PDB file of C-alpha atoms and ligand atoms in Angstrom:
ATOM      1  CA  UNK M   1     124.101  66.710 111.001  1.00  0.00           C
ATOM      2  CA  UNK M   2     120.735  68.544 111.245  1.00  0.00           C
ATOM      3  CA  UNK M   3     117.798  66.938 112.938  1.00  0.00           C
ATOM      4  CA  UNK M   4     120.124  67.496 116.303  1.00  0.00           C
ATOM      5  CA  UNK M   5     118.988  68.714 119.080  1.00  0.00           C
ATOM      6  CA  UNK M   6     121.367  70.758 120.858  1.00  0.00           C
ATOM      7  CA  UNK M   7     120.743  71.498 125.023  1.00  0.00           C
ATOM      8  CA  UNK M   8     123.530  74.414 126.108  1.00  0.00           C
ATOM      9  CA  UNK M   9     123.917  75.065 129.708  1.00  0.00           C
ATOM     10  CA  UNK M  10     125.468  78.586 130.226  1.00  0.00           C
ATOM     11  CA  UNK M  11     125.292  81.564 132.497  1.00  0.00           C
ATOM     12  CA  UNK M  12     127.236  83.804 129.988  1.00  0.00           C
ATOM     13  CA  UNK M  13     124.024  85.378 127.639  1.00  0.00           C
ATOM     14  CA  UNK M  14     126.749  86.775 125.453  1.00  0.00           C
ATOM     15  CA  UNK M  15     128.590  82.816 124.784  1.00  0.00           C
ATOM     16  CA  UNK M  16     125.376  81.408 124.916  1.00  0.00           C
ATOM     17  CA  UNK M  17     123.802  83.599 122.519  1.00  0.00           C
ATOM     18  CA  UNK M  18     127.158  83.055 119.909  1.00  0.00           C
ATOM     19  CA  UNK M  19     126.649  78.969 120.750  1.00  0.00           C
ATOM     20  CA  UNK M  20     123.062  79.013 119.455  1.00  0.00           C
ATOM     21  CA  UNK M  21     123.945  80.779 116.422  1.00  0.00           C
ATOM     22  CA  UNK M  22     126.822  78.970 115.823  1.00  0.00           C
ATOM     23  CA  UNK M  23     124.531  75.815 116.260  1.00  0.00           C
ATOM     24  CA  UNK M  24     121.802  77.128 114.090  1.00  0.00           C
ATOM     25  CA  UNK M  25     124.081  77.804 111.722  1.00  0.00           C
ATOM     26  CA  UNK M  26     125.061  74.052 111.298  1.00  0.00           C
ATOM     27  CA  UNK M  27     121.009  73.261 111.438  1.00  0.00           C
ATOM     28  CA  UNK M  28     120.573  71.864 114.819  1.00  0.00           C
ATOM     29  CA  UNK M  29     117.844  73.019 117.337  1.00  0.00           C
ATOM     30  CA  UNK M  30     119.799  74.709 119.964  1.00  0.00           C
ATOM     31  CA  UNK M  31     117.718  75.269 123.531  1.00  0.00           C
ATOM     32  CA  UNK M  32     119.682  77.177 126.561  1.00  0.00           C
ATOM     33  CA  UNK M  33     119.654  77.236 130.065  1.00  0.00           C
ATOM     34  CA  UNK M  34     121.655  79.355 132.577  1.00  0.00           C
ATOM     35  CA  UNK M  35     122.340  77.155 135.411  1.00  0.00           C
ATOM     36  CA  UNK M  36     122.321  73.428 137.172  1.00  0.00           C
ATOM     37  CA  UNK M  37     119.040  73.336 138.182  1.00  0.00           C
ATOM     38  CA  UNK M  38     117.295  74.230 134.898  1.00  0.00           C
ATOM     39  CA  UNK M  39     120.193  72.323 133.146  1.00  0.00           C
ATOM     40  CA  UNK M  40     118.197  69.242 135.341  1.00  0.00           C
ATOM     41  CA  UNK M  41     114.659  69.976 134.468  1.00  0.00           C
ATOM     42  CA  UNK M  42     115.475  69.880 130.798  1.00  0.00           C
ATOM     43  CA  UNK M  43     117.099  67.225 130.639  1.00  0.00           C
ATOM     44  CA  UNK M  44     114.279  65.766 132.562  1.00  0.00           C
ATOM     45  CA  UNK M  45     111.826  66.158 130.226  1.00  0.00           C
ATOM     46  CA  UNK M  46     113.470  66.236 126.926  1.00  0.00           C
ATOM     47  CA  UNK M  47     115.669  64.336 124.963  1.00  0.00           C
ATOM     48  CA  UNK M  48     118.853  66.068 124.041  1.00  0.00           C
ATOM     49  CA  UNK M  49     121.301  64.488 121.488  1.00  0.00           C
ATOM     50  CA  UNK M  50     124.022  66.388 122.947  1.00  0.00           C
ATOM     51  CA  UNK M  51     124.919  68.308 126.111  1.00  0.00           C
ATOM     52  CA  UNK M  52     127.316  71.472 126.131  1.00  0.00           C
ATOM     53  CA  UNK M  53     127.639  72.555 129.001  1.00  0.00           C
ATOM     54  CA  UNK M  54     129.728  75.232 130.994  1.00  0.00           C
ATOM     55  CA  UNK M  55     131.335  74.078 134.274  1.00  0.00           C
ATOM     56  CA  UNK M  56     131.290  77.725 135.779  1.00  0.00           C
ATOM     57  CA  UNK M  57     127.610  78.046 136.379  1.00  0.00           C
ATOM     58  CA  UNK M  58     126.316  80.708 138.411  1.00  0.00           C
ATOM     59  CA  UNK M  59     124.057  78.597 140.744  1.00  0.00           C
ATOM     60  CA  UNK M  60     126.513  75.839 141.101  1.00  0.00           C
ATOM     61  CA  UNK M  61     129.352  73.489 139.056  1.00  0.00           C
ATOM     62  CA  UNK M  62     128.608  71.857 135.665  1.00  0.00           C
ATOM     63  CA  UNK M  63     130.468  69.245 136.786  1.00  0.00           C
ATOM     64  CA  UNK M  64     127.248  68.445 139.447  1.00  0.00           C
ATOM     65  CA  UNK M  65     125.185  67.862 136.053  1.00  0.00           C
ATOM     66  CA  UNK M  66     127.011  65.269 134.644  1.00  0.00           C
ATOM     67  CA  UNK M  67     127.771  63.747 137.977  1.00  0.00           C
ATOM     68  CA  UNK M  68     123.982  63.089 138.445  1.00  0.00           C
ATOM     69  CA  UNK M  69     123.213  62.498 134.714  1.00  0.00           C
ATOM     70  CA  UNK M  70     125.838  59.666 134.708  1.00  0.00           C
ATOM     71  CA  UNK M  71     124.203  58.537 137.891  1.00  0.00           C
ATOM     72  CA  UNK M  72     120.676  58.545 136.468  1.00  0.00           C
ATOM     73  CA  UNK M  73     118.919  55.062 136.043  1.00  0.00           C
ATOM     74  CA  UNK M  74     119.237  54.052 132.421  1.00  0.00           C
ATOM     75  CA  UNK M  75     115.807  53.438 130.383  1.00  0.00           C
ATOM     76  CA  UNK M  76     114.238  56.706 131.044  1.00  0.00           C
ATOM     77  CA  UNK M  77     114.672  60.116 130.977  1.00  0.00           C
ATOM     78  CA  UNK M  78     117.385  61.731 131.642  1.00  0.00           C
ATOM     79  CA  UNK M  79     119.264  59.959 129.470  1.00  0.00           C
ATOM     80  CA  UNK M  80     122.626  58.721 131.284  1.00  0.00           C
ATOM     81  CA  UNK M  81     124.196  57.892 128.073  1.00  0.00           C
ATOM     82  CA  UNK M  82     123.425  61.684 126.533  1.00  0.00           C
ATOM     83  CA  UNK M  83     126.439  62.785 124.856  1.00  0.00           C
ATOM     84  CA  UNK M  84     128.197  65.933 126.813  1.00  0.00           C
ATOM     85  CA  UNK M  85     131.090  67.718 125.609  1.00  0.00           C
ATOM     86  CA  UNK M  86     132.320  70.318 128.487  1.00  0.00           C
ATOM     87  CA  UNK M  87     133.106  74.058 127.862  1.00  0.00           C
ATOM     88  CA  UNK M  88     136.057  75.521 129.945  1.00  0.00           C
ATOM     89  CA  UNK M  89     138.532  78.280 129.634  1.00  0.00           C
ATOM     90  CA  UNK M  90     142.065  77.636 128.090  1.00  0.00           C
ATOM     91  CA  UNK M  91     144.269  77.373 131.302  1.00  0.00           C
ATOM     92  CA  UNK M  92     141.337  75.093 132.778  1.00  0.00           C
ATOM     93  CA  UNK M  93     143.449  71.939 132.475  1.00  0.00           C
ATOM     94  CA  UNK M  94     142.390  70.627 135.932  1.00  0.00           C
ATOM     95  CA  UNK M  95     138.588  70.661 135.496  1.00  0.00           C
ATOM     96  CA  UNK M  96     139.117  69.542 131.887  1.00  0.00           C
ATOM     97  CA  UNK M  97     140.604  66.150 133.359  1.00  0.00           C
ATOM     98  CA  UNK M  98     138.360  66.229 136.064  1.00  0.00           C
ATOM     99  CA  UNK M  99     134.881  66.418 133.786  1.00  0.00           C
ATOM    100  CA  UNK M 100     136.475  63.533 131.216  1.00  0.00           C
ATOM    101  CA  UNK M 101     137.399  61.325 134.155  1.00  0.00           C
ATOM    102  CA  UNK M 102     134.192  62.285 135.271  1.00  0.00           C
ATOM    103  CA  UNK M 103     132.272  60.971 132.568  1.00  0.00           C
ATOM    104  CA  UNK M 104     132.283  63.701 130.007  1.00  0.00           C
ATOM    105  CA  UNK M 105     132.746  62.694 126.292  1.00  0.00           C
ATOM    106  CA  UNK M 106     134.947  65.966 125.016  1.00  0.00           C
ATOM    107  CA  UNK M 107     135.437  69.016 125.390  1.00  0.00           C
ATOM    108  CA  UNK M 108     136.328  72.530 123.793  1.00  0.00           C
ATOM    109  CA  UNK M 109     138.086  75.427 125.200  1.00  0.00           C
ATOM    110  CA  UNK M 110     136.684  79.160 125.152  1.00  0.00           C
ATOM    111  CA  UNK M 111     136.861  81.139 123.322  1.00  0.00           C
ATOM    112  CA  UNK M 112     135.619  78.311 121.247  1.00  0.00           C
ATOM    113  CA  UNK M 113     136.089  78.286 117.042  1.00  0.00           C
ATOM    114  CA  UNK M 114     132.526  77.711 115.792  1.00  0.00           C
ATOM    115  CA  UNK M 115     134.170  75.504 113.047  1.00  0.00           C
ATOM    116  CA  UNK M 116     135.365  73.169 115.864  1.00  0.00           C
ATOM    117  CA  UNK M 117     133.074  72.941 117.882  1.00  0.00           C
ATOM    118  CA  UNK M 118     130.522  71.670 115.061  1.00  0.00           C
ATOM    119  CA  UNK M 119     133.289  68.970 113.851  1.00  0.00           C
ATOM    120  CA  UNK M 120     133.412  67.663 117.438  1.00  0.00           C
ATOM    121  CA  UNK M 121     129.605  67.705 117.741  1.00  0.00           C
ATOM    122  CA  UNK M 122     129.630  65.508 114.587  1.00  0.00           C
ATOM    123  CA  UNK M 123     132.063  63.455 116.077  1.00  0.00           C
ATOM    124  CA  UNK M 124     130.473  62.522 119.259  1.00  0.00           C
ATOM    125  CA  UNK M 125     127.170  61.871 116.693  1.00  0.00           C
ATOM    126  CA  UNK M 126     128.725  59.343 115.049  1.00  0.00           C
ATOM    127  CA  UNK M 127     129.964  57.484 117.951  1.00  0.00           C
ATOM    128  CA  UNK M 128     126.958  57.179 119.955  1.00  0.00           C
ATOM    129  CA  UNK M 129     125.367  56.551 116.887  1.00  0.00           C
ATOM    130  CA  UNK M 130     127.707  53.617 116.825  1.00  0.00           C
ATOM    131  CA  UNK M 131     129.204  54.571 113.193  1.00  0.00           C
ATOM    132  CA  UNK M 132     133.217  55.624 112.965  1.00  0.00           C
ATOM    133  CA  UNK M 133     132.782  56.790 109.049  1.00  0.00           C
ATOM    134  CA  UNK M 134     131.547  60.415 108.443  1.00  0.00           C
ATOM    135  CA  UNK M 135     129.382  58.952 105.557  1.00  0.00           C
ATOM    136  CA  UNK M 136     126.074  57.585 105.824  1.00  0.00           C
ATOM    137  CA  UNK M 137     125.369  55.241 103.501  1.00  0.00           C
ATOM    138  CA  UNK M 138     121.696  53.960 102.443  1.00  0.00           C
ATOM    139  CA  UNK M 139     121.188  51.428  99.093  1.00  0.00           C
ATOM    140  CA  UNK M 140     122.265  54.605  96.167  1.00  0.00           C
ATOM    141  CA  UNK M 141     121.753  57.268  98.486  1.00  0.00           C
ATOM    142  CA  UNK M 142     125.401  58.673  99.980  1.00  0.00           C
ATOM    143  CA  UNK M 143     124.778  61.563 102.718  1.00  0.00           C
ATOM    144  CA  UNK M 144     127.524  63.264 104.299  1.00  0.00           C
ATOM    145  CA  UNK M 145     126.249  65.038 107.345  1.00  0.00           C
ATOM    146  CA  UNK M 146     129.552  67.778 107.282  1.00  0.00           C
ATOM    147  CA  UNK M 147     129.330  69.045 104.049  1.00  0.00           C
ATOM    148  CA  UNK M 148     125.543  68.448 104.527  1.00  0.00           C
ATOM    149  CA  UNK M 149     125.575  66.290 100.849  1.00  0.00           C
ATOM    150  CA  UNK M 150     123.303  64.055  99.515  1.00  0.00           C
ATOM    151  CA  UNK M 151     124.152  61.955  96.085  1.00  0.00           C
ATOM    152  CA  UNK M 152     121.786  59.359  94.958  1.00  0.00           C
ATOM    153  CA  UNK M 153     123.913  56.828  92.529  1.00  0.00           C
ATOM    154  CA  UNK M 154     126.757  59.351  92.482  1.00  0.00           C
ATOM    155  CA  UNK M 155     124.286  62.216  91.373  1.00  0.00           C
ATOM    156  CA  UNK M 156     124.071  65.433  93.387  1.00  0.00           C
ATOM    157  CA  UNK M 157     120.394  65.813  95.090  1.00  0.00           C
ATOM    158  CA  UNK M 158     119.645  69.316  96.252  1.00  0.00           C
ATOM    159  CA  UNK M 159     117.892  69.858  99.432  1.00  0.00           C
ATOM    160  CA  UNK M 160     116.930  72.377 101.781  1.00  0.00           C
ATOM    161  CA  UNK M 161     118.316  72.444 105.202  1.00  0.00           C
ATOM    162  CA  UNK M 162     114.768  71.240 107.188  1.00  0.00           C
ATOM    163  CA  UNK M 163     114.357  68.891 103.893  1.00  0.00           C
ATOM    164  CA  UNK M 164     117.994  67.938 104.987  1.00  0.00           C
ATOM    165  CA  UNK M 165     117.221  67.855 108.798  1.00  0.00           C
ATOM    166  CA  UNK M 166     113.748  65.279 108.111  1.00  0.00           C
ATOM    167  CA  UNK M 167     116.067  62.844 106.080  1.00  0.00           C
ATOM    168  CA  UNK M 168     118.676  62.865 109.076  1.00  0.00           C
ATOM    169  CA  UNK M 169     116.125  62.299 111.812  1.00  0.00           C
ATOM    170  CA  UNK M 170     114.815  59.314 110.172  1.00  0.00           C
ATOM    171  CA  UNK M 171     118.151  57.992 108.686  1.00  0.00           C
ATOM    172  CA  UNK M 172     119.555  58.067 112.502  1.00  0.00           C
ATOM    173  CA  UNK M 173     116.643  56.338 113.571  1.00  0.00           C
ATOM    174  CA  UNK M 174     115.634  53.715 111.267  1.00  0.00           C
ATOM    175  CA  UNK M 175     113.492  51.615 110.889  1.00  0.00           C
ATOM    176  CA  UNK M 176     112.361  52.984 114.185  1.00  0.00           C
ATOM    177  CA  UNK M 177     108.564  55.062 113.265  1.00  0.00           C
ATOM    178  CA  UNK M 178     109.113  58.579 114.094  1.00  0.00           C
ATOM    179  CA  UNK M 179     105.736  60.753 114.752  1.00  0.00           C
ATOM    180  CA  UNK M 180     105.294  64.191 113.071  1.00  0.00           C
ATOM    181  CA  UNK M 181     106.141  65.630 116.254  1.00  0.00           C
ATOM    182  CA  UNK M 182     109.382  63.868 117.399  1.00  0.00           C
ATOM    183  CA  UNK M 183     110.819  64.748 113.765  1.00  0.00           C
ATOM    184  CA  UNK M 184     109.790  68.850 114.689  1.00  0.00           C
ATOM    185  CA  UNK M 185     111.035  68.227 118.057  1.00  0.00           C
ATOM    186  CA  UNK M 186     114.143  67.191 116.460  1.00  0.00           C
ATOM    187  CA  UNK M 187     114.508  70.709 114.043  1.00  0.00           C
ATOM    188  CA  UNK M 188     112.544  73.141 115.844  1.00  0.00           C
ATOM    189  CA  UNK M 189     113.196  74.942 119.386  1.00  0.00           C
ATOM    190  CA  UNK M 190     110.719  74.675 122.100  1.00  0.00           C
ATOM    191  CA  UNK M 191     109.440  78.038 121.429  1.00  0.00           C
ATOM    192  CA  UNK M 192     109.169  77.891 117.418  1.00  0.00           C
ATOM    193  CA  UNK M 193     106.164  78.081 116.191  1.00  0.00           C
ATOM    194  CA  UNK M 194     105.350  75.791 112.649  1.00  0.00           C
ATOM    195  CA  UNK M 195     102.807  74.683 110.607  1.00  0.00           C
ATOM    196  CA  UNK M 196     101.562  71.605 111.204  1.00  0.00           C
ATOM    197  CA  UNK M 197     101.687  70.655 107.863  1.00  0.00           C
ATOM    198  CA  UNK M 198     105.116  71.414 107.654  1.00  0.00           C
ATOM    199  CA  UNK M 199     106.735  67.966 108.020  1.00  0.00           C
ATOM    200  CA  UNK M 200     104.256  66.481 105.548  1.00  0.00           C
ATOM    201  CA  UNK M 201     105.296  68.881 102.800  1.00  0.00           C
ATOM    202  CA  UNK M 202     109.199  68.046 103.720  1.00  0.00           C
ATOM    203  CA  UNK M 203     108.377  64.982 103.432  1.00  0.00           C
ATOM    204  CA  UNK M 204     106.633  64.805 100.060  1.00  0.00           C
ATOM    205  CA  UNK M 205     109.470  66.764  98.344  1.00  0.00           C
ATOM    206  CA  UNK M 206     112.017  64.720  99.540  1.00  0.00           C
ATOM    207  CA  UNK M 207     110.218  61.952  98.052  1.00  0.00           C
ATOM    208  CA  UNK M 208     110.038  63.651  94.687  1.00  0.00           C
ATOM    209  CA  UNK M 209     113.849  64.302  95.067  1.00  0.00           C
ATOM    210  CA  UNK M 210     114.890  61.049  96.295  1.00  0.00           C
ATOM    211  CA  UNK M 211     111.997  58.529  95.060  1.00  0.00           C
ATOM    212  CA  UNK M 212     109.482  56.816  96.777  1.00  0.00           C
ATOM    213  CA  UNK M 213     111.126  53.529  98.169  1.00  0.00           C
ATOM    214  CA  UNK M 214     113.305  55.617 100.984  1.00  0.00           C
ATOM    215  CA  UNK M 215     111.060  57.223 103.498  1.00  0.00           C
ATOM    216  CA  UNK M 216     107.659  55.152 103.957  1.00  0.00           C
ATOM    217  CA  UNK M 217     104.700  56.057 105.798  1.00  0.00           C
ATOM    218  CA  UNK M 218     102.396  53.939 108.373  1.00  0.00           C
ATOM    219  CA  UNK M 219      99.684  55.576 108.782  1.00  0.00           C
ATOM    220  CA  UNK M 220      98.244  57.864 111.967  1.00  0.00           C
ATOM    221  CA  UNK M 221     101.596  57.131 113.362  1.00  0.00           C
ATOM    222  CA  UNK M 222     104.477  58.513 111.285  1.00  0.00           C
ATOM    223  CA  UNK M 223     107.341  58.426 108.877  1.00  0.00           C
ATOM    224  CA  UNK M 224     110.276  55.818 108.175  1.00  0.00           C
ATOM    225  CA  UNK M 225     113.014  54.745 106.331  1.00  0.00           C
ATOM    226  CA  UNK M 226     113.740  50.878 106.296  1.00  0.00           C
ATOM    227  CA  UNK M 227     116.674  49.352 107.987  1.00  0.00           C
ATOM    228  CA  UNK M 228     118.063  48.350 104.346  1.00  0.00           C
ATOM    229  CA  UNK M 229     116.715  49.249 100.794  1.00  0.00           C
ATOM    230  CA  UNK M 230     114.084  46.939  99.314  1.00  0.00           C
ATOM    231  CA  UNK M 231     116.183  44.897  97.012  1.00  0.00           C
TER     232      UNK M 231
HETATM  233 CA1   CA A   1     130.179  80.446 133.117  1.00  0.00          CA
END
């Protein structure tokens, strides 16, 4: 499910650093931070679609994150309903239980299988997206976020992975507007670097590829897709 953004709260550089590629790999933005405190700030002044984070931090206990992000007055950031799916070593059964009673939404064990970790990410996607089927489905269009596979009336569309990541940021949001920048906010880390034209040019192939009547522009504000096809 591209247009993800991904924050990871770990101390270990060498986990964290396999986590981000692992997440990359799957087409999400991934940002890390080593410890509770800069866990905070982030999520303080960024939205995050999900949260993995490491109980064993070296300037505290994960578990203090999600204590004070559950806490956290909805309807601004952070975000107490942000997704979080905890990171702890096999034998770990006691914090496990501890962080789901606690409010956490799942968890993996380390050393993690980067296979599982994305199909539990997708999992907790579609849930707070409110959705239990793995298939989106919009008018012809079919999109299956796993095998990242997009039919239009049963016909295979090929995209790239940021043409893929634009079409899931909008999909998950529609027929909310999102600005050029929230859809590179979504794909991109803080510290990439793009073209601003970038998301235009996404945009215009996809709607060579997909036709014109699925993402819609209003203008000097942004991109989006309808909540249903025009009939
Ligand atoms: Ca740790």
């Amino acid at each position: 499910m591209p247009g993800m953004r991904v924050l990871v709260v770990e101390d270990d550089e060498g986990i964290a650093h396999g986590l981000e590629l692992a997440l990359r790999h799957e087409g999400w933005a991934a940002d890390t931070v080593p410890g509770v405190e800069a866990a905070w700030s982030a999520l303080t002044v960024e939205p995050f679609d999900i949260v993995l984070l490491d109980l064993g931090l070296a300037d505290g206990d994960g578990a203090q994150v999600l204590q004070r992000l559950r806490r956290a007055p909805p309807g601004r950031l952070p975000d107490p309903a942000t997704p979080v799916l905890i990171m702890t070593a096999r034998d770990q059964v006691a914090s496990r239980i501890a962080g789901l009673d606690m409010g956490a939404d799942d968890y993996v064990t380390k050393p993690f299988d980067a296979g599982e970790l994305a199909a539990r990410i997708r999992a907790l996607r579609r849930r707070a997206a409110g959705r239990a089927q793995p298939e989106l489905l919009w008018g012809e269009l079919a999109i299956d976020p796993a095998a990242r596979r997009v039919t239009r009336a049963g016909k295979a569309v090929e995209l790239s992975s940021r043409e893929f990541g634009v079409l899931m940021a909008l999909m998950e949001a529609r027929p909310r507007v999102l600005s050029r920048q929230q859809i590179e906010a979504s794909l991109y880390n803080w510290e990439s670097l793009l073209d601003s034209n970038a998301i235009e040019v996404h945009v215009h192939h996809l709607r060579r590829k997909l036709g014109d009547g699925v993402i819609r522009t209003l203008r000097g504000v942004g991109y989006f897709v309808p909540a249903e096809p025009a009939p």
